Amino acid sequence: MLLVTSRTVGSAVALAAASALSVTALSALAAAPVAAAPVAAGTASAASAATSAPPPVRDEDRPGRFGDRLIVTVRHAGPGRDGTYELFCHPAAGTHPNVRGACAAVDRNTHWGSEPFAPVPEGSVCTMLYGGPATAHVTGTWAGRPVDARFDRGDGCEIARWDRMVPLLPNLGS
């Protein structure tokens, strides 16, 4: 875009000519092939120059048939509740005692721009209510992002955070 006022017509013509020259020069530069630096045969650089392909994809990085995978480990929640469970969602499968409910709980807490597994924010004002010794550790991948979250029931905020994830985490009552 070129803005021209009556006082600067001469300068504007010179600016337009310089701009056209700059655009032409940049276009020619962008179209020019990039020359590779010479590499001596038999050197490590020669080997790396010959194999410029990316490294192979590891098995654990390959997309599976499941979109989301979580490992849930629950401790000190009581008989029938403690254990380590594998959960797949989208489609739902796994060893979790309530696969569909667990997937629904995480889906319900997944909102654009927020982390469903985020810890209680620092400085939160929480009731001094102890919910018991139960702990949980959730790892894996959710919505394409890594998950490594720890849960406990040490105060009112942590109890509420735990309860939002029921039945992913066992219902211990509040």
Short mmCIF file of C-alpha atoms in Angstrom, two decimals:
data_model
loop_
_atom_site.label_atom_id
_atom_site.label_comp_id
_atom_site.label_asym_id
_atom_site.label_seq_id
_atom_site.Cartn_x
_atom_site.Cartn_y
_atom_site.Cartn_z
CA MET A 1 0.00 0.00 0.00
CA LEU A 2 1.40 3.42 -0.97
CA LEU A 3 0.21 6.61 0.72
CA VAL A 4 0.91 9.80 -1.20
CA THR A 5 0.33 13.35 -0.03
CA SER A 6 0.74 16.46 -2.15
CA ARG A 7 3.95 17.54 -0.35
CA THR A 8 5.72 14.20 -0.80
CA VAL A 9 4.93 13.17 -4.35
CA GLY A 10 8.61 13.24 -5.37
CA SER A 11 9.65 11.23 -2.30
CA ALA A 12 6.77 8.82 -2.79
CA VAL A 13 7.86 8.08 -6.37
CA ALA A 14 11.41 7.42 -5.18
CA LEU A 15 10.08 5.21 -2.35
CA ALA A 16 7.86 3.26 -4.75
CA ALA A 17 10.81 2.67 -7.10
CA ALA A 18 13.02 1.54 -4.21
CA SER A 19 10.25 -0.75 -2.92
CA ALA A 20 9.77 -2.32 -6.34
CA LEU A 21 13.51 -2.90 -6.58
CA SER A 22 13.56 -4.46 -3.09
CA VAL A 23 10.65 -6.77 -3.87
CA THR A 24 12.31 -7.82 -7.12
CA ALA A 25 15.62 -8.47 -5.36
CA LEU A 26 13.96 -10.45 -2.56
CA SER A 27 11.97 -12.53 -5.05
CA ALA A 28 15.12 -13.39 -6.95
CA LEU A 29 16.92 -14.27 -3.72
CA ALA A 30 14.06 -16.52 -2.56
CA ALA A 31 14.05 -18.35 -5.89
CA ALA A 32 17.82 -18.92 -5.88
CA PRO A 33 18.94 -22.48 -5.04
CA VAL A 34 20.82 -22.92 -1.78
CA ALA A 35 24.26 -24.36 -2.31
CA ALA A 36 25.40 -26.99 0.16
CA ALA A 37 28.82 -26.69 1.71
CA PRO A 38 31.31 -29.19 0.31
CA VAL A 39 31.81 -32.24 2.55
CA ALA A 40 34.93 -34.35 2.49
CA ALA A 41 34.29 -38.03 1.80
CA GLY A 42 34.82 -40.34 4.74
CA THR A 43 33.98 -37.81 7.43
CA ALA A 44 31.15 -37.96 9.95
CA SER A 45 29.60 -34.94 8.23
CA ALA A 46 29.54 -36.83 4.94
CA ALA A 47 27.58 -39.66 6.55
CA SER A 48 25.09 -37.28 8.15
CA ALA A 49 24.71 -35.32 4.93
CA ALA A 50 23.87 -38.53 3.06
CA THR A 51 21.23 -39.56 5.60
CA SER A 52 19.13 -36.47 6.19
CA ALA A 53 15.96 -38.47 6.86
CA PRO A 54 14.32 -38.09 10.29
CA PRO A 55 14.86 -40.83 12.86
CA PRO A 56 12.40 -43.73 12.81
CA VAL A 57 9.19 -43.43 14.82
CA ARG A 58 9.33 -45.32 18.11
CA ASP A 59 6.55 -47.84 18.80
CA GLU A 60 5.35 -45.86 21.83
CA ASP A 61 5.00 -42.75 19.63
CA ARG A 62 2.93 -44.46 16.94
CA PRO A 63 -0.73 -43.52 16.91
CA GLY A 64 -2.79 -46.43 18.13
CA ARG A 65 -6.36 -47.28 17.51
CA PHE A 66 -7.27 -45.39 20.70
CA GLY A 67 -7.11 -41.62 20.97
CA ASP A 68 -6.68 -41.27 24.74
CA ARG A 69 -4.88 -43.60 27.14
CA LEU A 70 -4.59 -43.23 30.91
CA ILE A 71 -3.06 -45.36 33.64
CA VAL A 72 -4.81 -44.81 36.97
CA THR A 73 -3.15 -46.02 40.18
CA VAL A 74 -5.22 -45.76 43.36
CA ARG A 75 -3.77 -46.41 46.85
CA HIS A 76 -5.24 -46.39 50.37
CA ALA A 77 -8.83 -46.10 49.13
CA GLY A 78 -9.89 -49.46 50.54
CA PRO A 79 -10.49 -53.02 49.39
CA GLY A 80 -11.89 -53.27 45.87
CA ARG A 81 -10.82 -49.71 45.09
CA ASP A 82 -7.03 -49.89 45.22
CA GLY A 83 -5.16 -50.97 42.13
CA THR A 84 -3.75 -49.92 38.78
CA TYR A 85 -6.10 -49.67 35.84
CA GLU A 86 -5.60 -48.95 32.16
CA LEU A 87 -8.20 -46.78 30.45
CA PHE A 88 -8.66 -46.08 26.75
CA CYS A 89 -11.22 -43.58 25.51
CA HIS A 90 -12.49 -42.74 22.03
CA PRO A 91 -13.30 -45.66 21.75
CA ALA A 92 -13.74 -46.81 25.36
CA ALA A 93 -11.84 -49.91 26.55
CA GLY A 94 -9.46 -51.05 29.26
CA THR A 95 -9.24 -52.69 32.68
CA HIS A 96 -10.85 -49.84 34.65
CA PRO A 97 -13.94 -51.07 36.58
CA ASN A 98 -16.16 -48.44 34.91
CA VAL A 99 -14.64 -47.70 31.51
CA ARG A 100 -17.50 -45.67 30.02
CA GLY A 101 -18.13 -43.72 33.22
CA ALA A 102 -14.42 -42.94 33.65
CA CYS A 103 -14.15 -41.66 30.07
CA ALA A 104 -17.29 -39.58 30.58
CA ALA A 105 -15.88 -38.06 33.79
CA VAL A 106 -12.72 -36.89 32.03
CA ASP A 107 -14.70 -35.69 29.00
CA ARG A 108 -17.00 -33.73 31.33
CA ASN A 109 -13.96 -31.97 32.84
CA THR A 110 -12.23 -31.26 29.53
CA HIS A 111 -12.75 -27.65 28.43
CA TRP A 112 -10.94 -25.60 25.81
CA GLY A 113 -8.10 -23.61 27.38
CA SER A 114 -7.99 -25.50 30.69
CA GLU A 115 -6.30 -28.66 31.90
CA PRO A 116 -8.67 -31.32 33.23
CA PHE A 117 -5.89 -32.70 35.45
CA ALA A 118 -4.52 -29.36 36.70
CA PRO A 119 -3.64 -29.20 40.39
CA VAL A 120 -5.42 -26.92 42.82
CA PRO A 121 -4.03 -23.42 42.13
CA GLU A 122 -1.41 -22.09 44.57
CA GLY A 123 -2.89 -19.76 47.15
CA SER A 124 -6.39 -21.26 46.99
CA VAL A 125 -8.41 -20.89 50.17
CA CYS A 126 -9.52 -24.41 51.12
CA THR A 127 -11.44 -25.86 54.04
CA MET A 128 -9.44 -27.83 56.55
CA LEU A 129 -11.47 -30.97 55.89
CA TYR A 130 -9.51 -34.22 55.72
CA GLY A 131 -10.94 -36.74 53.29
CA GLY A 132 -8.79 -39.72 54.20
CA PRO A 133 -5.49 -41.26 53.11
CA ALA A 134 -6.50 -42.18 49.54
CA THR A 135 -4.15 -41.12 46.76
CA ALA A 136 -4.23 -41.53 42.99
CA HIS A 137 -1.69 -41.07 40.24
CA VAL A 138 -2.93 -40.63 36.66
CA THR A 139 -0.47 -40.78 33.75
CA GLY A 140 -0.77 -41.14 30.01
CA THR A 141 -2.16 -39.02 27.20
CA TRP A 142 -5.42 -37.09 27.05
CA ALA A 143 -6.52 -34.95 24.11
CA GLY A 144 -3.04 -35.35 22.62
CA ARG A 145 -1.31 -33.96 25.72
CA PRO A 146 0.78 -35.78 28.31
CA VAL A 147 -0.81 -36.36 31.72
CA ASP A 148 1.03 -36.80 35.02
CA ALA A 149 -1.37 -35.84 37.80
CA ARG A 150 -1.50 -36.72 41.50
CA PHE A 151 -4.65 -36.63 43.59
CA ASP A 152 -5.23 -36.81 47.33
CA ARG A 153 -7.97 -35.86 49.77
CA GLY A 154 -5.93 -33.67 52.14
CA ASP A 155 -8.27 -30.65 52.21
CA GLY A 156 -11.58 -29.41 50.82
CA CYS A 157 -10.09 -28.27 47.51
CA GLU A 158 -8.37 -31.61 46.91
CA ILE A 159 -11.54 -33.50 47.85
CA ALA A 160 -13.55 -31.42 45.34
CA ARG A 161 -10.88 -32.02 42.67
CA TRP A 162 -11.02 -35.79 43.37
CA ASP A 163 -14.83 -35.85 43.34
CA ARG A 164 -14.95 -34.10 39.92
CA MET A 165 -13.10 -37.10 38.50
CA VAL A 166 -15.44 -39.78 39.89
CA PRO A 167 -15.76 -42.49 38.49
CA LEU A 168 -12.28 -42.21 36.99
CA LEU A 169 -11.26 -42.16 40.65
CA PRO A 170 -13.27 -44.22 43.16
CA ASN A 171 -16.25 -42.61 44.86
CA LEU A 172 -15.22 -42.23 48.50
CA GLY A 173 -18.11 -39.98 49.55
CA SER A 174 -17.63 -36.45 50.78
#
